[in-house]
């Protein structure tokens, strides 16, 4: 018996039930191929039904011959697919490498998922252009927006903006298409996807140790010393970002964002260990991440002056 059966993951399968209880399931991505198979099987079944059958054993043999004919038909498609795959493989081998396309300027390096040093070197800037554009747009349009940075933007728009930036296309963040929450969402995503965090892996422990110092004056001095160890793109970007966050706090009565709220958002976005096997547990690390960021927001002028 030949029948078709729907499947959640596969568009359609053919179910071939033999008289001896064996069931074969035939699947192909092409519905047209499946219809050909079904027709071929039905034609073969009709053909063998016209032959005289003496006993059940002979009936089983006829059924098996039917399956054999069907698989002969299937092999035709298999061989054709192999030929097509071979041609595609040869074509892919002739394609230029990604490195060659980059050298020719046909494709650009992505901004999201890269590193601050690579981006700034490529753009010949002190901080990434995208970061500068986001901060400028927010300061012009969104300092008083309720829940800024805490409220997530429309993810589809965030991804659309990301794609535009990565493809090096023109974008204007003052365009009403990009609402403030979309811009802040894209900025957080940018920092979160850096190959190395803003605070860097190498200085993760140094920042945590600086925060553990009890005396405020000594703590500020320790933060200043750690900041001097940062690579220039990281130190310049950090200074620009925390100046911006300090400005957000000044409008706290309107946007209802306090240092602690911003720290909860930016702590794990800017600062994380290279390995989870650090001495500090993951839970404790998350606490320190927020506390480091909160302290730097509150003491921005003292640390970065």
C-alpha positions in Angstrom: 0.0 0.0 0.0 1.3 3.5 -0.9 0.1 6.5 1.0 1.2 10.0 1.8 1.5 11.4 5.3 2.1 14.9 6.6 5.0 15.6 8.9 5.7 18.7 11.1 9.4 18.9 10.0 9.1 17.4 6.5 6.7 18.6 3.9 5.5 15.0 3.0 6.6 11.4 3.1 5.5 8.3 1.2 4.6 5.3 3.4 5.1 1.9 1.7 3.5 -1.0 3.6 4.4 -4.6 2.5 2.4 -7.7 3.1 5.0 -9.0 5.5 4.5 -6.0 7.8 7.6 -4.1 6.8 7.1 -0.4 6.3 9.3 1.9 4.2 9.2 5.7 4.6 10.3 7.7 1.6 11.1 11.4 1.9 12.3 14.1 -0.4 12.3 17.9 -0.1 10.8 18.2 -3.6 7.0 17.6 -3.7 7.3 17.0 -7.4 9.8 14.2 -6.9 7.6 12.6 -4.3 4.7 12.6 -6.7 6.9 10.9 -9.3 7.9 8.3 -6.8 4.3 7.7 -5.8 3.1 7.3 -9.4 6.0 4.9 -10.2 5.2 2.8 -7.2 1.5 2.7 -8.0 2.3 1.7 -11.6 4.6 -1.1 -10.5 2.0 -2.4 -8.0 -0.7 -2.4 -10.7 1.7 -4.3 -13.0 2.6 -7.1 -10.5 -1.1 -7.5 -9.6 -1.8 -8.8 -13.1 0.7 -11.6 -12.5 -0.7 -14.9 -11.1 0.2 -15.5 -7.4 0.3 -19.1 -6.0 1.0 -18.5 -2.4 1.9 -15.9 0.3 5.6 -16.4 -0.3 5.3 -15.5 -3.9 3.2 -12.5 -3.0 6.0 -11.3 -0.7 8.5 -11.7 -3.5 6.3 -9.7 -5.8 6.1 -6.9 -3.2 9.9 -6.9 -2.8 10.3 -6.7 -6.6 8.0 -3.7 -6.5 10.2 -2.0 -3.9 13.3 -2.9 -5.9 11.8 -1.2 -9.0 10.9 1.8 -7.0 14.5 2.1 -5.6 15.8 1.8 -9.1 13.8 4.9 -9.9 15.0 6.6 -6.8 18.7 5.9 -7.7 18.2 7.9 -10.9 17.4 11.0 -8.8 20.3 10.2 -6.4 22.8 10.1 -9.3 21.5 13.3 -10.7 21.8 15.0 -7.3 25.4 13.8 -7.0 26.2 15.3 -10.4 24.6 18.6 -9.4 26.4 18.6 -6.1 29.7 18.0 -7.9 29.1 20.9 -10.2 28.3 23.2 -7.3 31.4 22.1 -5.4 33.6 22.9 -8.4 31.9 26.3 -8.7 32.4 27.1 -5.0 36.1 26.2 -5.3 36.5 28.8 -8.1 35.0 31.5 -5.9 37.5 34.0 -4.5 38.2 33.8 -0.8 36.7 36.2 1.8 40.1 37.7 2.3 40.5 38.4 -1.4 37.1 40.1 -1.5 38.0 42.2 1.5 41.2 43.3 -0.1 39.2 44.4 -3.2 36.8 46.2 -1.0 33.8 44.1 -2.2 32.9 43.1 1.3 33.5 45.1 4.5 34.5 43.9 7.9 31.6 43.9 10.4 31.3 46.4 13.2 29.2 44.3 15.5 31.2 41.4 16.9 34.6 43.0 16.2 37.0 44.7 18.6 37.4 48.3 19.4 41.0 48.3 18.3 40.3 46.9 14.9 37.3 49.2 14.3 39.2 52.3 15.3 42.2 51.4 13.3 40.0 50.7 10.2 38.1 54.0 10.7 41.1 56.0 11.7 39.2 57.3 14.8 39.6 57.3 18.6 36.2 55.8 19.2 34.0 53.9 16.8 31.8 56.1 14.6 28.7 54.1 15.5 29.3 54.7 19.3 29.8 58.4 18.7 26.6 58.6 16.5 24.5 56.7 19.1 25.6 58.9 22.0 25.1 62.1 20.0 21.6 61.1 18.9 20.6 60.1 22.4 21.9 63.3 23.9 20.0 65.3 21.3 16.7 63.4 21.4 16.5 61.2 24.4 18.0 62.5 27.7 14.5 62.9 29.1 13.0 59.7 27.7 11.5 57.6 30.5 13.4 54.4 31.2 16.2 55.2 28.7 18.6 52.2 28.4 16.4 50.2 30.7 13.5 49.7 28.2 14.4 47.5 25.3 13.9 48.7 21.8 12.1 46.9 19.0 14.4 43.9 18.2 13.6 43.8 14.5 14.5 47.5 14.2 17.6 46.9 16.3 18.7 44.1 14.0 17.9 46.2 10.9 20.1 49.0 12.2 22.8 46.5 13.0 22.7 45.1 9.4 22.9 48.6 7.9 26.0 49.5 10.1 27.7 46.2 9.3 27.2 46.6 5.6 28.7 50.1 5.8 25.5 51.7 4.5 24.5 55.3 5.3 22.4 55.8 8.4 21.0 58.9 10.1 20.2 58.3 13.8 18.3 61.6 13.9 15.8 60.0 11.5 12.4 59.3 13.3 12.6 55.8 12.0 15.2 55.1 14.7 13.4 55.8 18.0 15.6 56.4 21.1 15.0 52.9 22.5 16.1 51.3 19.2 19.3 53.4 19.3 20.1 52.5 22.9 19.3 48.8 22.2 21.7 48.8 19.3 24.4 50.5 21.3 24.0 47.9 24.2 24.1 45.1 21.6 27.3 46.6 20.1 29.1 46.5 23.5 27.7 43.1 24.4 29.0 41.5 21.2 32.5 43.0 21.2 35.1 40.2 20.9 36.8 41.8 24.0 34.8 43.8 26.5 35.3 47.5 27.0 37.1 46.9 30.3 39.2 44.2 28.6 39.8 40.7 29.8 43.3 41.5 31.0 42.2 44.2 33.5 39.0 42.4 34.7 40.6 41.5 38.1 42.3 44.9 38.4 39.0 46.7 38.2 37.4 44.4 40.7 40.4 44.8 43.1 40.2 48.6 42.7 36.6 48.5 43.7 37.3 46.4 46.8 39.4 49.2 48.3 37.5 50.7 51.2 39.0 54.2 51.3 37.3 56.4 48.7 40.4 58.5 47.8 42.5 55.4 47.3 39.8 53.7 45.4 39.5 56.6 42.9 43.3 56.6 42.5 43.3 52.9 41.9 40.7 53.3 39.2 42.7 56.0 37.5 45.8 53.8 37.5 43.9 50.9 36.0 42.4 53.1 33.3 45.9 54.2 32.2 46.6 50.5 31.4 43.7 50.4 28.9 44.5 50.4 25.1 43.7 53.9 23.7 40.5 52.8 21.9 39.2 51.3 25.1 40.1 54.3 27.3 38.8 56.9 24.9 35.5 55.0 24.4 35.1 54.4 28.1 35.6 58.1 28.9 33.1 59.1 26.2 30.5 56.5 27.4 30.7 57.3 31.1 30.5 61.1 30.4 27.3 60.2 28.6 26.0 58.1 31.4 26.8 60.8 33.9 24.7 63.2 31.7 21.8 60.7 31.8 21.9 60.8 35.6 21.6 64.6 35.6 18.2 64.2 33.9 17.1 61.5 36.3 14.0 63.4 37.4 12.6 63.1 33.9 14.0 59.7 32.7 13.8 58.0 36.1 17.2 56.5 35.7 19.6 56.4 38.6 23.2 55.2 38.7 22.2 51.9 40.1 19.7 51.3 37.4 22.2 52.1 34.7 24.8 49.9 36.4 22.4 46.9 36.3 22.0 47.4 32.5 25.7 48.2 31.7 27.6 46.1 34.2 27.4 42.7 32.4 27.5 44.6 29.0 30.9 46.2 29.6 32.7 44.0 32.0 33.0 40.2 32.1 35.8 37.7 32.7 37.5 35.8 29.9 36.8 32.5 31.6 34.2 31.4 34.1 36.8 29.5 36.0 38.0 32.7 37.6 38.4 32.8 41.4 35.3 35.0 41.6 32.1 32.9 41.1 29.7 33.9 38.3 27.1 35.3 40.8 29.7 37.4 42.7 31.1 38.5 39.3 27.7 39.9 38.3 27.4 41.8 41.5 30.9 43.4 41.1 30.2 44.2 37.5 27.3 46.5 38.5 29.1 48.0 41.4 32.2 48.9 39.4 30.0 50.6 36.7 27.9 52.4 39.4 31.0 53.7 41.2 32.5 55.0 37.9 29.3 56.8 37.0 29.1 58.5 40.4 32.8 59.4 40.4 33.1 60.2 36.7 34.7 63.6 37.2 37.2 62.3 39.8 38.3 59.3 37.8 38.4 60.7 34.3 39.6 64.3 35.0 
